[in-house]
Every structure is written in structure tokens, then in C-alpha cells.
Amino acid sequence: MAVKEFSSQQQQTIDYSQVVQSASFQQLMREKRGFILPFSLFFLAFYFTLPVLTSYSTVLNTPAFGSISWAWVFAFAQFIMTWTLCMLYSKRAARFDEMVEKIKQEVKGGNV
Amino acid sequence: MHGLAFSLFLIIVALTLVITYFASKRTKTTSEFYTADSALTGWQNGLAIAGDYMSAASFLGIAGMIALVGFDGFFYSIGFLVAYLVVLYIVAEPLRNLGKYTMADMIAARFDDKKVRGVAALNTISISIFYMIAQLVGAGALIKLLLGIDYIYAVLIVGTLMTVYVVFGGMTATSWVQIVKAVLLMAGTFVISVIVFAKFDFSIVKMFNEVKTATPLKEAFLNPGNKFKNPLDTISLNLALILGTAGLPHILIRFFTVKDAPTARKSVVYATWIIGLFYVMTIFLGFGAAAFVGYDKIVAANPAGNMAAPLLAEALGGDFLFAFVSAVAFATILAVVAGLVLSAASAFAHDFYSHIIRHGQATEREQMLAARWASIGVAVLSILLALFAQKMNVAFLVALAFAVAASANLPIILLTIFWKRFNTTGAITGMLVGLISSLLLVALSPNVWAPQPGVAILVGEPIFKLANPGIVSIPLGFIAAVVGTLLSSKKADEKKFDEILVKANTGIKELTN
């Protein structure tokens, strides 16, 4: 990677450890973790519930609408879940982007 | 019938060559070759990701599987889509922020060690080559079925075209071939789905009611368990599907073609919509084929069901739709193999040649030459292997590629971004154990061994009973990475981790940014 931390032309180097300790970076990490961790656990659980249920039981084989069984309803729900979580993330990420912008300004201004 | 299909094939070849011609004029530097100068928009990259990802196996294979076994075929559609949440939430943005040309760049950003880069490149090359042989063998068989061209010539035609796109047009040509393919594939699938839906009076309930009795499976068609009978194997497959995508090198390099992490994220969001809509439509393709082509005819054309979608097109729209769908399948193969050649070639040229052999001292011109020769080398090697593998059932190669990606790449990507103590030794042991365990388990599995001759490659009782190694090899990859780290005497470089943490999450690289 073309990071010239030790090159002589570049007088200032970023002290990354200081950035990590800065309040705005800590807040970004907290908010990111608060979103990504629970939602990831949720979608993994939701995803694996389908093969576990279809493999070890036949509860999903009962009809939901006409010949459409709950297994198919659950399968479609996976699509809805994916799209929904996708949109939720992009909404939330717009906020992360703002926070990143703020951190960048602080680093540039030498405030960290 | 073949005449029309043949003309459409020629049009697609001409179109892709025109794209390559214009792309070649813009491909003078390594950054243009590997990443199209990171100039793609979110939309373009979203389409290209979709075009890179939806292989002939998912287009023809899933449609055929749903037509033959019903619900179980749809498992693939679900797994292939939900996997994009892993890509979006965890992998895409840090990867764009830390990497430059290849996946190994990202890991090397934290561990400044040639061994780490070398092993990461080895994984990339292994995965790409397994995947490519599977695609080429499929391509040969398919073009033979569709056009009546001999297997050998079919493989040579596809092999030559993919080499031309990559060598002359680099990532720019590859991306645009993928974009064109994605649009054609979505259009073709949409037209067929609408016709199928119209035949069922636009009623989902009516569609399910009618296919319920249309196949030899009768009532069981709509229930899970026709194909996947072993619960552990089913879960193992699902594990590899959802975790493998986020480790597939040809998908990962697509995030370097955009300018920053927010654009990488947008491209995943677009890709998720496109891929999701496509996989919803696989139900119409599968059910349509079951109802309007019929089990016997599908199996007669190809026992694995690969001809279900083209036959459905023929049954619904006659010669023209058949020719169109065949041409789309052809474009699909071209787009996917070009992406694979590029990912393997960049690992060879950028990681092995520029960084390890030349210690990062090669000139721009030398790097470009290396990249082009590596592309030719990868292409020739895959064509030769595909010619030998003609008679093999290669479905296991795709399973293997996903399993290696999930067991060898994903643990390292995750631990590199998230684990402070992670060190060089852990990265190397994790990658090697993930790679070797998945290779070994597949070599001992029913994919390779079967008691009856002709079913698998070798005759005998499989020692490892599962067709999908993921449930064992993915945890092994993680454990090896952790154990390797803890056993090694090297202390983790905490300053370096802080740097990676900041870079991965903000994209801050230099003060001059």
C-alpha cells in the first residue's frame, strides 16, 4: 500500500492510536457495533432456522395459502428480510458516513 | 433453430469485442487493468457484481433443480442471496478501505509479511481455478447442447474470448461484459417469468396448485427433502453458501472498482436488489419448466436438469426465445469466466510477481506485462484442465470453491478487521488449514467416492459422509487462526491494529486526503 508514513516529504503522520481514542471515533465504533452485531446475529439465526426446521421436522409442510406451505412462506420471508435489512443498513450508514466525515475533519485539523 | 441461436451468439461475441476494443484504449496502467481505475459508479458496479455472480450454474442449474426436485432447489437461491448481507454488513466497506487490487492487499495491510500475501494469493488462485474449471466444463457441455458444437471447440471458443477480454480490456472490459450480461439475463428471465405467470392467470396460489400434481413427485414436489435428505449436509451446504460468497475472490475484487467505501456499499445494495429479483424469478423458471416442459423431457435433454430453462423458453416462445435464452446463457458464461481469470491473474501478477518476486520494485510497464502474461497463463491452464475434466461431474468443484472461500478466506478477513491480538502466524495457519481441510474433506467425500461405478470419480465407500465440508472446515479455519495466534510467540502489533481499525472504518489513509 502506498502509505508513505516514513517518507521525508510528509512531515505530519497520523497517530492512529490517538484517533482510535478520540471521542468521535469511539462513538462511531459504538454505533456501528450496536447496529451490525445484533442485526447480523438476527439474520444468521433467521436464515438457519429454515434449513434446521425443514431438516429436522415437517412443521413447515402444513399449508398456509392453498397449496403454498409455510416452508415457501418462510423462504419468501428470507427475501423480504434481506431487502429490508439492506435498506435499513444503507439508511444507518448515511449517518456513519457523516461521523466519518467529522473524524476526517478532526484529523486534518490536528484536533486528535 | 440453431441458425438463429448461432446468429445471436455472434452478435454477443461482436458486442463484447467492441467493448473490449474501447476498453483496451483506456487500459494502460495497472490501476486501469486491475480496477478500471476505480471509476465505476455504484449502479455500474452493482450490475457488474450481479453479472459476475449469477453464473450459468445458478441460471440453468437452479431453474433445473427447482423443476426436478421442487423446494430443495430454491435453497440455493435463498443462500446465494442472503449471503449478500454478510458482504454488505461486514466485508465490503473495510475491504474497499484497506485493499488496492487484490484480497491479499487487505490482509497484507495489517501483516507486512510476504508469507501472508503468498498464502492469501494461493487461496485466491485455488478458488478461482476450481470455479473456472466448473464453469468451462459446464460451458462446453451447454454450448454443445445448444448449438451442436463439439465440446473441445466450445471450450476453446469460450477460453479464447475470456482471454481476449481480460488481456486487452482488463477490468474495464470485464466489468462492461458483466453489466451487459446482467441486463440481458434479467430481461430474458423477466420475459419468461411474465409469460409463465400469465399462464397461471397471474395467481401464485393457482401456480402452486397446478405444479403440485404436474411432476412425478406429486405432493412431495412442494415439500423440502427431495434432494437434501441428510440434515447435517443441508446445514453444511447452507453454511458454505452464506459464508462463502463473502470470501469469493472474483466478487471481492469488484469492490476495488469503485472510488470509496460508501460507493462500494451502494453497489452491494443495488446488487442485492438485482440478485434477489433474479432468484425470485427462478421459481417461475422452475415451476414453468415442470408444468410446460415436463419431467421426462427435461431429464431426457440433460439428467441434471440444466436444459430446463432453455426448453421452457422454447415451449413458451418458440425458436426465438430459445435462441435468446441460449445466447444469454452463453453471455453469462463469458462474463463469469472473465471475472475469474482476472481474479486469478491479479493474484499471480500483483501478489506473487510484483510483491514477492520483485519486492514491489517492478516498473509500471513490467507489472502490466506480468498481469497480461498471468492472464494468458491462467486461461491456458484452465482450458487444458477443462479439456481433461470433460467427463467429470464437476458440481463438486463449485461446492469446493464456496467451501474454501468460507473456510480459508472469510475467517482471516473477519479476524484481520476485528481481532486485536490476531497475528501473522494465526493468519497463515488459518488460511492453510482452511484450504487444506476443505480440499481433503472433499477428496474423501461422496463427491469423489461412490460404491457404484460411474456415479462419482472413484469407486469405493466415502470416508467423509457429507458432500459439503463447510460444517467441519469452516470452524477448523477459525480455530486454526485463533490457535496459531495464541501459540505463536509473536506479540500482536497494537499500533498496527489501531491503524487498521481507523483505516477500515473511515478510509483515512494520508493527511493529504
XYZ file of C-alpha atoms in Angstrom:
625
model
C 0.000 0.000 0.000
C 1.157 3.453 -0.796
C 1.159 4.826 2.684
C 4.262 6.936 2.998
C 4.378 7.268 6.731
C 8.124 7.380 6.896
C 8.824 9.407 3.813
C 10.684 12.614 4.405
C 8.398 14.773 2.292
C 5.495 14.130 4.556
C 6.148 15.909 7.793
C 2.965 15.039 9.572
C 1.949 11.479 10.181
C -1.333 10.348 11.560
C -1.199 8.958 15.066
C -3.790 6.248 14.570
C -3.839 5.232 18.213
C -4.847 8.749 19.104
C -7.603 8.674 16.513
C -8.832 5.391 17.992
C -9.048 7.004 21.423
C -10.827 10.120 20.197
C -14.421 10.544 21.308
C -15.841 10.738 17.793
C -14.108 7.546 16.655
C -15.216 5.699 19.764
C -18.762 6.855 19.108
C -18.598 5.651 15.501
C -17.381 2.231 16.611
C -20.049 2.018 19.299
C -22.834 2.897 16.897
C -21.547 0.586 14.184
C -21.248 -2.312 16.593
C -24.664 -1.527 18.025
C -26.155 -1.917 14.586
C -24.089 -4.578 12.858
C -23.724 -7.111 15.664
C -27.393 -7.582 16.644
C -28.639 -7.446 13.049
C -26.010 -9.937 11.855
C -26.936 -12.353 14.628
C -30.582 -11.873 13.716
C -30.211 -12.600 10.021
C -27.958 -15.615 10.633
C -30.486 -17.032 13.099
C -33.387 -16.296 10.762
C -31.551 -17.849 7.822
C -30.570 -21.074 9.578
C -33.999 -21.547 11.142
C -35.319 -22.553 7.702
C -32.929 -25.460 6.914
C -32.985 -26.597 10.558
C -36.777 -26.716 10.591
C -37.059 -28.391 7.185
C -34.327 -30.927 8.027
C -35.442 -31.978 11.468
C -39.196 -31.517 11.301
C -42.144 -31.272 8.956
C -43.910 -28.423 10.744
C -43.430 -26.131 7.753
C -45.171 -28.560 5.395
C -48.621 -27.515 6.539
C -50.489 -25.345 4.029
C -50.576 -21.600 4.533
C -52.467 -20.399 1.435
C -53.927 -23.055 -0.856
C -51.054 -25.361 -1.781
C -48.444 -22.867 -0.591
C -46.939 -24.333 2.560
C -45.295 -22.411 5.390
C -41.918 -23.562 4.065
C -42.464 -21.395 0.977
C -43.755 -18.506 3.047
C -40.616 -18.744 5.192
C -38.485 -18.916 2.038
C -40.093 -15.730 0.658
C -39.682 -14.110 4.051
C -35.909 -14.595 3.639
C -36.036 -12.383 0.551
C -38.082 -9.722 2.320
C -35.703 -9.927 5.286
C -32.643 -9.473 3.054
C -34.061 -6.449 1.240
C -35.313 -4.873 4.458
C -32.000 -5.264 6.287
C -30.246 -3.980 3.189
C -32.289 -0.776 3.198
C -32.012 -0.379 6.975
C -28.250 -0.612 6.725
C -27.919 1.907 3.938
C -30.064 4.350 5.919
C -27.961 3.890 9.023
C -24.724 4.002 7.047
C -25.520 7.516 5.830
C -25.147 8.520 9.471
C -21.889 6.574 9.772
C -20.618 8.473 6.729
C -21.343 11.795 8.448
C -19.453 10.657 11.525
C -16.525 9.537 9.372
C -16.512 12.954 7.723
C -16.328 14.570 11.144
C -13.401 12.347 12.160
C -11.611 13.201 8.919
C -12.026 16.912 9.623
C -10.666 16.449 13.129
C -7.646 14.544 11.853
C -6.977 17.181 9.220
C -7.343 19.979 11.721
C -4.916 18.259 14.055
C -7.527 18.010 16.778
C -6.704 14.462 17.711
C -33.366 -23.218 -34.729
C -29.622 -23.487 -34.398
C -29.136 -20.863 -37.095
C -30.983 -18.234 -35.090
C -29.204 -19.125 -31.849
C -25.914 -19.038 -33.715
C -26.586 -15.526 -35.058
C -27.416 -14.260 -31.581
C -24.201 -15.846 -30.249
C -22.279 -13.983 -32.934
C -23.977 -10.706 -32.032
C -22.976 -11.172 -28.396
C -19.403 -12.012 -29.358
C -19.244 -8.929 -31.599
C -20.710 -6.703 -28.893
C -18.248 -7.894 -26.261
C -15.321 -7.455 -28.643
C -16.392 -3.874 -29.364
C -16.489 -3.262 -25.602
C -13.018 -4.765 -25.287
C -11.695 -2.604 -28.125
C -12.804 0.612 -26.417
C -11.686 -0.638 -23.009
C -8.253 -1.549 -24.345
C -7.619 2.071 -25.267
C -8.164 3.014 -21.636
C -6.125 0.177 -20.157
C -2.566 1.458 -19.933
C -1.789 1.356 -16.214
C -2.032 -1.408 -13.623
C -4.743 0.501 -11.799
C -6.811 0.555 -15.004
C -6.090 -3.120 -15.628
C -6.959 -4.383 -12.124
C -9.697 -1.970 -11.078
C -10.901 0.040 -14.099
C -9.186 2.941 -12.294
C -11.816 2.662 -9.519
C -14.051 4.813 -11.693
C -17.239 2.744 -11.790
C -20.413 4.183 -10.272
C -22.407 2.328 -7.636
C -25.015 1.340 -10.198
C -22.499 0.090 -12.717
C -20.651 -1.926 -10.118
C -23.918 -3.260 -8.697
C -24.855 -4.591 -12.129
C -21.344 -5.930 -12.657
C -21.416 -7.740 -9.292
C -24.721 -9.307 -10.290
C -23.283 -10.220 -13.686
C -20.164 -11.675 -12.107
C -22.126 -13.670 -9.542
C -25.098 -15.170 -11.376
C -23.294 -17.966 -13.167
C -24.728 -20.403 -15.681
C -24.889 -22.807 -12.744
C -27.307 -20.540 -10.942
C -29.274 -19.585 -14.033
C -29.645 -23.013 -15.622
C -28.765 -25.182 -12.622
C -31.217 -23.718 -10.102
C -34.052 -23.498 -12.651
C -33.455 -27.166 -13.453
C -33.226 -28.203 -9.833
C -36.468 -26.463 -8.908
C -38.131 -28.087 -11.933
C -36.937 -31.548 -10.884
C -36.934 -31.536 -7.075
C -39.091 -28.523 -6.157
C -38.399 -26.753 -2.886
C -34.854 -28.031 -2.342
C -33.619 -26.290 -5.489
C -34.792 -22.999 -4.009
C -32.394 -23.409 -1.057
C -29.597 -22.327 -3.357
C -31.478 -19.190 -4.390
C -32.017 -18.216 -0.755
C -28.435 -18.883 0.313
C -26.902 -17.088 -2.667
C -28.965 -14.004 -1.840
C -28.831 -13.821 1.970
C -25.038 -14.135 1.650
C -25.035 -10.535 0.422
C -25.987 -9.379 3.906
C -22.670 -10.788 5.132
C -20.941 -8.980 2.280
C -22.774 -5.708 2.963
C -22.606 -5.655 6.765
C -19.135 -6.977 7.343
C -16.860 -7.239 4.317
C -17.445 -4.690 1.545
C -16.517 -1.377 3.158
C -13.429 -2.427 5.160
C -12.199 -4.312 2.103
C -12.539 -1.217 -0.108
C -10.811 0.886 2.542
C -7.875 -1.445 3.125
C -7.291 -3.044 -0.259
C -5.998 -1.800 -3.537
C -6.034 -4.518 -6.199
C -6.464 -7.921 -4.548
C -7.817 -9.558 -1.426
C -4.266 -10.223 -0.257
C -3.651 -6.446 -0.185
C -6.142 -6.177 2.611
C -4.518 -8.821 4.789
C -1.041 -7.549 3.909
C -2.146 -4.084 5.054
C -2.102 -5.450 8.577
C 0.581 -8.126 8.401
C 3.528 -6.844 6.493
C 4.785 -10.282 5.657
C 5.378 -11.884 2.270
C 4.280 -15.291 3.554
C 0.840 -13.944 4.421
C 0.475 -12.411 0.988
C 1.705 -15.586 -0.659
C -0.762 -17.853 1.140
C -3.639 -15.430 0.505
C -2.740 -15.397 -3.195
C -2.590 -19.201 -3.197
C -6.149 -19.325 -1.822
C -7.378 -16.863 -4.417
C -5.809 -18.835 -7.233
C -7.122 -22.184 -5.958
C -10.679 -20.918 -5.573
C -10.670 -19.155 -8.950
C -9.299 -22.175 -10.789
C -11.760 -24.682 -9.234
C -14.594 -22.353 -10.045
C -13.345 -21.729 -13.553
C -12.930 -25.400 -14.466
C -16.502 -25.974 -13.321
C -17.687 -23.055 -15.457
C -15.721 -24.131 -18.508
C -16.835 -27.761 -18.338
C -20.403 -26.521 -17.938
C -19.914 -24.097 -20.815
C -18.603 -26.808 -23.121
C -21.483 -29.156 -22.332
C -24.021 -26.393 -22.664
C -22.857 -24.955 -25.959
C -22.695 -28.484 -27.300
C -26.343 -28.966 -26.335
C -27.472 -25.594 -27.624
C -25.535 -25.305 -30.837
C -24.228 -28.771 -31.552
C -20.607 -27.556 -31.485
C -18.102 -30.158 -30.206
C -17.086 -29.873 -26.549
C -13.454 -29.162 -27.380
C -14.295 -26.295 -29.748
C -16.836 -24.877 -27.323
C -14.245 -24.739 -24.527
C -11.688 -23.228 -26.891
C -14.106 -20.533 -28.087
C -15.087 -19.503 -24.559
C -11.466 -19.757 -23.399
C -10.164 -17.574 -26.214
C -12.840 -14.935 -25.745
C -12.286 -14.650 -21.996
C -8.534 -14.308 -22.570
C -9.089 -11.525 -25.101
C -11.385 -9.559 -22.770
C -9.002 -9.755 -19.849
C -5.677 -9.346 -21.636
C -6.737 -6.393 -23.779
C -9.550 -4.801 -21.837
C -8.657 -5.643 -18.219
C -11.210 -4.778 -15.560
C -12.954 -2.177 -17.732
C -13.877 -4.693 -20.431
C -14.636 -7.398 -17.876
C -16.974 -5.083 -15.951
C -18.863 -3.993 -19.059
C -19.238 -7.560 -20.312
C -20.689 -8.358 -16.882
C -23.008 -5.345 -16.991
C -24.324 -6.241 -20.459
C -24.809 -9.843 -19.360
C -26.678 -8.824 -16.200
C -29.096 -6.706 -18.236
C -29.656 -9.461 -20.810
C -30.124 -12.095 -18.099
C -32.623 -10.004 -16.151
C -34.553 -9.142 -19.320
C -34.686 -12.742 -20.553
C -35.675 -14.140 -17.164
C -38.294 -11.444 -16.708
C -39.955 -12.127 -20.067
C -40.155 -15.865 -19.385
C -41.418 -15.306 -15.845
C -44.187 -12.992 -17.029
C -45.308 -15.492 -19.672
C -45.298 -18.305 -17.101
C -47.191 -16.154 -14.614
C -49.754 -15.207 -17.272
C -50.381 -18.877 -17.981
C -51.376 -19.261 -14.336
C -53.676 -16.196 -14.613
C -51.212 -14.160 -12.533
C -52.155 -16.120 -9.446
C -49.420 -17.504 -7.206
C -51.924 -19.782 -5.476
C -53.069 -21.191 -8.819
C -49.455 -21.746 -9.875
C -48.692 -23.738 -6.733
C -51.947 -25.694 -7.047
C -51.167 -26.717 -10.607
C -47.496 -27.695 -10.218
C -48.460 -29.732 -7.194
C -49.673 -32.504 -9.486
C -47.546 -31.737 -12.547
C -44.424 -33.732 -11.648
C -43.706 -37.382 -10.827
C -43.011 -36.318 -7.239
C -46.693 -35.338 -6.928
C -47.480 -33.800 -3.499
C -43.873 -34.132 -2.326
C -42.728 -31.673 -5.047
C -43.667 -28.671 -2.950
C -42.105 -30.029 0.236
C -38.465 -29.866 1.298
C -36.399 -33.053 1.496
C -36.481 -34.440 -2.047
C -32.838 -33.736 -2.704
C -31.319 -32.945 0.668
C -32.010 -35.914 2.900
C -29.137 -35.640 5.352
C -29.834 -32.767 7.786
C -26.174 -32.128 8.590
C -25.310 -31.970 4.918
C -28.130 -29.495 4.266
C -26.939 -27.218 7.055
C -23.346 -27.594 5.910
C -24.348 -26.531 2.386
C -26.253 -23.530 3.716
C -23.269 -22.545 5.819
C -20.941 -22.599 2.807
C -23.436 -20.673 0.663
C -23.949 -17.845 3.120
C -20.326 -17.526 4.273
C -18.604 -18.469 1.017
C -19.815 -15.540 -1.073
C -18.037 -13.070 1.205
C -14.760 -14.901 0.528
C -15.021 -15.390 -3.232
C -12.061 -13.542 -4.760
C -13.787 -12.591 -8.009
C -16.578 -10.917 -6.033
C -14.179 -9.265 -3.585
C -12.081 -7.614 -6.308
C -15.250 -5.939 -7.597
C -15.130 -3.590 -4.596
C -11.871 -2.093 -5.786
C -13.557 -0.808 -8.960
C -15.356 2.000 -7.105
C -13.854 5.107 -5.585
C -14.670 4.700 -1.889
C -16.432 2.668 0.781
C -19.821 4.442 0.523
C -19.884 3.671 -3.225
C -18.872 0.054 -2.509
C -21.805 -0.152 -0.115
C -24.205 1.320 -2.673
C -23.059 -1.185 -5.259
C -23.807 -4.078 -2.876
C -27.267 -2.656 -2.216
C -28.020 -2.460 -5.965
C -26.557 -5.932 -6.478
C -28.729 -7.320 -3.679
C -31.891 -5.972 -5.319
C -30.952 -7.302 -8.746
C -29.786 -10.699 -7.496
C -32.831 -11.024 -5.227
C -35.272 -10.264 -8.045
C -33.464 -12.756 -10.229
C -33.621 -15.537 -7.642
C -37.344 -14.889 -7.026
C -37.830 -15.452 -10.744
C -36.056 -18.826 -10.563
C -39.354 -20.107 -9.102
C -41.203 -19.130 -12.277
C -38.495 -20.722 -14.416
C -38.510 -23.921 -12.365
C -42.268 -24.236 -11.954
C -42.826 -23.224 -15.571
C -40.467 -25.916 -16.778
C -42.085 -28.510 -14.505
C -45.537 -27.621 -15.811
C -44.959 -26.823 -19.500
C -41.915 -28.890 -20.451
C -42.398 -31.855 -18.167
C -40.084 -34.012 -16.099
C -39.351 -36.624 -18.788
C -38.358 -34.134 -21.449
C -36.115 -32.147 -19.081
C -34.295 -35.262 -17.891
C -34.008 -36.639 -21.420
C -32.206 -33.468 -22.568
C -29.877 -33.401 -19.546
C -30.145 -35.577 -16.420
C -29.069 -32.733 -14.133
C -31.880 -30.503 -15.413
C -29.580 -27.907 -16.995
C -31.754 -27.635 -20.092
C -34.948 -26.827 -18.181
C -34.764 -23.051 -18.755
C -33.908 -23.162 -22.493
C -36.574 -25.830 -23.077
C -39.097 -23.727 -21.209
C -38.223 -20.752 -23.407
C -38.785 -22.909 -26.463
C -42.106 -24.223 -25.180
C -43.346 -20.705 -24.423
C -41.891 -18.567 -27.153
C -40.635 -20.873 -29.857
C -37.331 -20.650 -31.680
C -36.630 -17.017 -30.994
C -36.989 -17.208 -27.220
C -34.967 -20.427 -27.191
C -32.210 -18.744 -29.178
C -32.343 -15.685 -26.937
C -32.109 -17.684 -23.719
C -29.259 -19.771 -25.142
C -27.413 -16.590 -26.094
C -27.980 -15.198 -22.603
C -26.572 -18.405 -21.106
C -23.543 -18.001 -23.348
C -23.062 -14.360 -22.313
C -23.393 -15.482 -18.707
C -20.554 -17.950 -19.065
C -18.335 -15.362 -20.747
C -18.942 -12.761 -18.062
C -18.278 -15.107 -15.162
C -15.130 -16.725 -16.576
C -13.662 -13.322 -17.452
C -14.124 -12.257 -13.826
C -12.442 -15.454 -12.648
C -9.452 -15.102 -14.972
C -8.967 -11.570 -13.746
C -9.049 -12.538 -10.065
C -6.558 -15.392 -10.503
C -4.302 -13.347 -12.782
C -4.179 -10.388 -10.400
C -3.170 -12.724 -7.558
C -0.368 -14.107 -9.727
C 0.853 -10.814 -11.141
C 0.213 -8.371 -8.313
C 0.832 -10.576 -5.271
C 3.370 -13.159 -6.431
C 5.257 -11.274 -9.119
C 5.198 -7.607 -8.077
C 5.299 -8.006 -4.316
C 7.040 -11.300 -3.600
C 9.421 -11.840 -6.510
C 10.164 -8.192 -7.312
C 9.757 -6.858 -3.733
C 7.467 -4.105 -5.013
C 10.221 -2.737 -7.248
C 8.798 -3.635 -10.670
C 8.099 -0.748 -13.013
C 4.604 0.023 -14.200
C 5.419 -1.450 -17.593
C 6.777 -4.657 -16.094
C 3.713 -5.002 -13.874
C 1.366 -4.565 -16.846
C 3.256 -7.176 -18.830
C 3.185 -9.555 -15.883
C -0.563 -9.032 -15.459
C -1.208 -9.770 -19.136
C 1.024 -12.855 -19.196
C -0.528 -14.104 -15.968
C -3.969 -13.781 -17.580
C -2.850 -15.805 -20.556
C -1.252 -18.410 -18.279
C -4.352 -18.775 -16.097
C -6.570 -19.040 -19.149
C -4.425 -21.676 -20.873
C -4.150 -23.721 -17.676
C -7.909 -23.663 -17.096
C -8.677 -24.552 -20.709
C -6.329 -27.547 -20.523
C -7.811 -28.710 -17.224
C -11.329 -28.255 -18.592
C -10.487 -30.389 -21.612
C -9.330 -33.195 -19.307
C -12.298 -32.796 -16.975
C -14.892 -33.161 -19.742
C -16.380 -36.423 -18.494
C -16.251 -35.491 -14.828
C -19.210 -34.409 -12.783
C -17.871 -31.038 -11.743
C -20.644 -29.892 -9.422
C -18.281 -30.634 -6.532
C -15.833 -28.012 -7.799
C -18.357 -25.243 -7.164
C -19.117 -26.652 -3.706
C -15.384 -26.804 -3.125
C -14.820 -23.198 -4.223
C -17.509 -21.961 -1.816
C -16.183 -24.158 0.997
C -12.583 -22.986 0.534
C -13.740 -19.364 0.337
C -15.754 -19.740 3.537
C -13.113 -21.766 5.441
C -9.861 -20.190 4.299
C -10.717 -16.592 3.349
C -13.603 -15.442 5.477
C -12.094 -16.233 8.931
C -8.967 -14.285 8.016
C -10.902 -11.326 6.629
C -13.007 -11.140 9.793
C -10.157 -11.582 12.256
C -8.000 -9.067 10.372
C -10.668 -6.407 10.827
C -11.930 -7.287 14.287
C -9.368 -9.086 16.433
C -6.689 -7.051 18.125
C -4.449 -9.994 19.071
C -4.524 -11.639 15.656
C -1.023 -12.054 14.216
C 0.925 -13.256 11.198
C 1.224 -16.852 12.366
C -2.509 -17.064 13.010
C -3.296 -15.650 9.573
C -1.074 -18.223 7.872
C -2.240 -21.247 9.881
C -5.879 -20.192 9.454
C -5.614 -19.849 5.691
C -3.662 -23.070 5.202
C -5.830 -25.192 7.497
C -8.998 -23.808 5.893
C -7.691 -24.560 2.408
C -6.231 -28.000 3.134
C -9.102 -29.237 5.291
C -11.715 -28.344 2.697
C -9.663 -29.947 -0.097
C -9.056 -33.088 1.956
C -12.647 -33.471 3.128
C -13.985 -33.107 -0.409
C -11.397 -35.630 -1.626
C -12.745 -38.141 0.940
C -16.419 -37.271 0.362
C -19.240 -38.779 -1.719
C -18.404 -36.172 -4.415
C -15.324 -38.211 -5.250
C -16.164 -41.680 -3.904
C -19.233 -43.787 -4.663
C -19.730 -47.545 -4.217
C -21.259 -47.880 -7.692
C -19.078 -47.157 -10.723
C -19.972 -44.118 -12.842
C -21.609 -42.084 -10.059
C -18.515 -40.281 -8.786
C -14.878 -40.140 -9.864
C -13.615 -43.120 -7.866
C -15.288 -46.352 -6.776
C -15.372 -47.026 -3.049
C -17.044 -46.085 0.210
C -16.555 -42.380 1.063
C -14.724 -41.892 4.374
C -16.254 -38.454 4.945
C -20.015 -38.799 4.585
C -21.018 -35.202 3.829
C -20.988 -33.778 0.311
C -20.394 -30.304 1.761
C -17.349 -29.939 4.037
C -18.273 -26.479 5.384
C -19.685 -27.530 8.737
C -16.292 -29.044 9.619
C -13.820 -26.971 7.606
C -15.216 -23.501 8.437
C -14.831 -23.975 12.215
C -11.416 -25.554 11.565
C -10.321 -22.432 9.665
C -11.398 -20.182 12.551
C -9.887 -22.438 15.219
C -6.563 -22.723 13.378
C -6.357 -18.943 13.060
C -7.023 -18.463 16.765
C -4.794 -21.322 17.945
C -1.974 -20.252 15.627
C -2.176 -16.748 17.061
C -2.208 -17.884 20.682
C 0.628 -20.384 20.273
C 2.921 -18.022 18.450
C 5.434 -16.097 20.467
C 4.979 -13.022 18.295
C 3.183 -10.241 20.041
C 0.427 -8.552 18.114
C 1.352 -5.076 16.951
C -1.249 -2.970 18.725
C -0.305 0.237 16.953
C -0.794 -1.529 13.654
C -4.214 -2.737 14.724
C -5.227 0.800 15.657
C -4.132 1.896 12.201
C -6.165 -0.873 10.543
C -9.173 -0.092 12.718
C -9.120 3.563 11.700
C -8.449 2.871 8.033
C -11.052 0.094 7.727
C -13.768 2.174 9.337
C -13.036 5.618 7.943
C -10.904 5.196 4.847
C -8.448 7.765 6.193
C -5.115 6.994 4.594
C -2.946 10.049 4.397
C -3.211 13.549 5.701
C -3.243 14.878 2.193
C -6.558 13.163 1.516
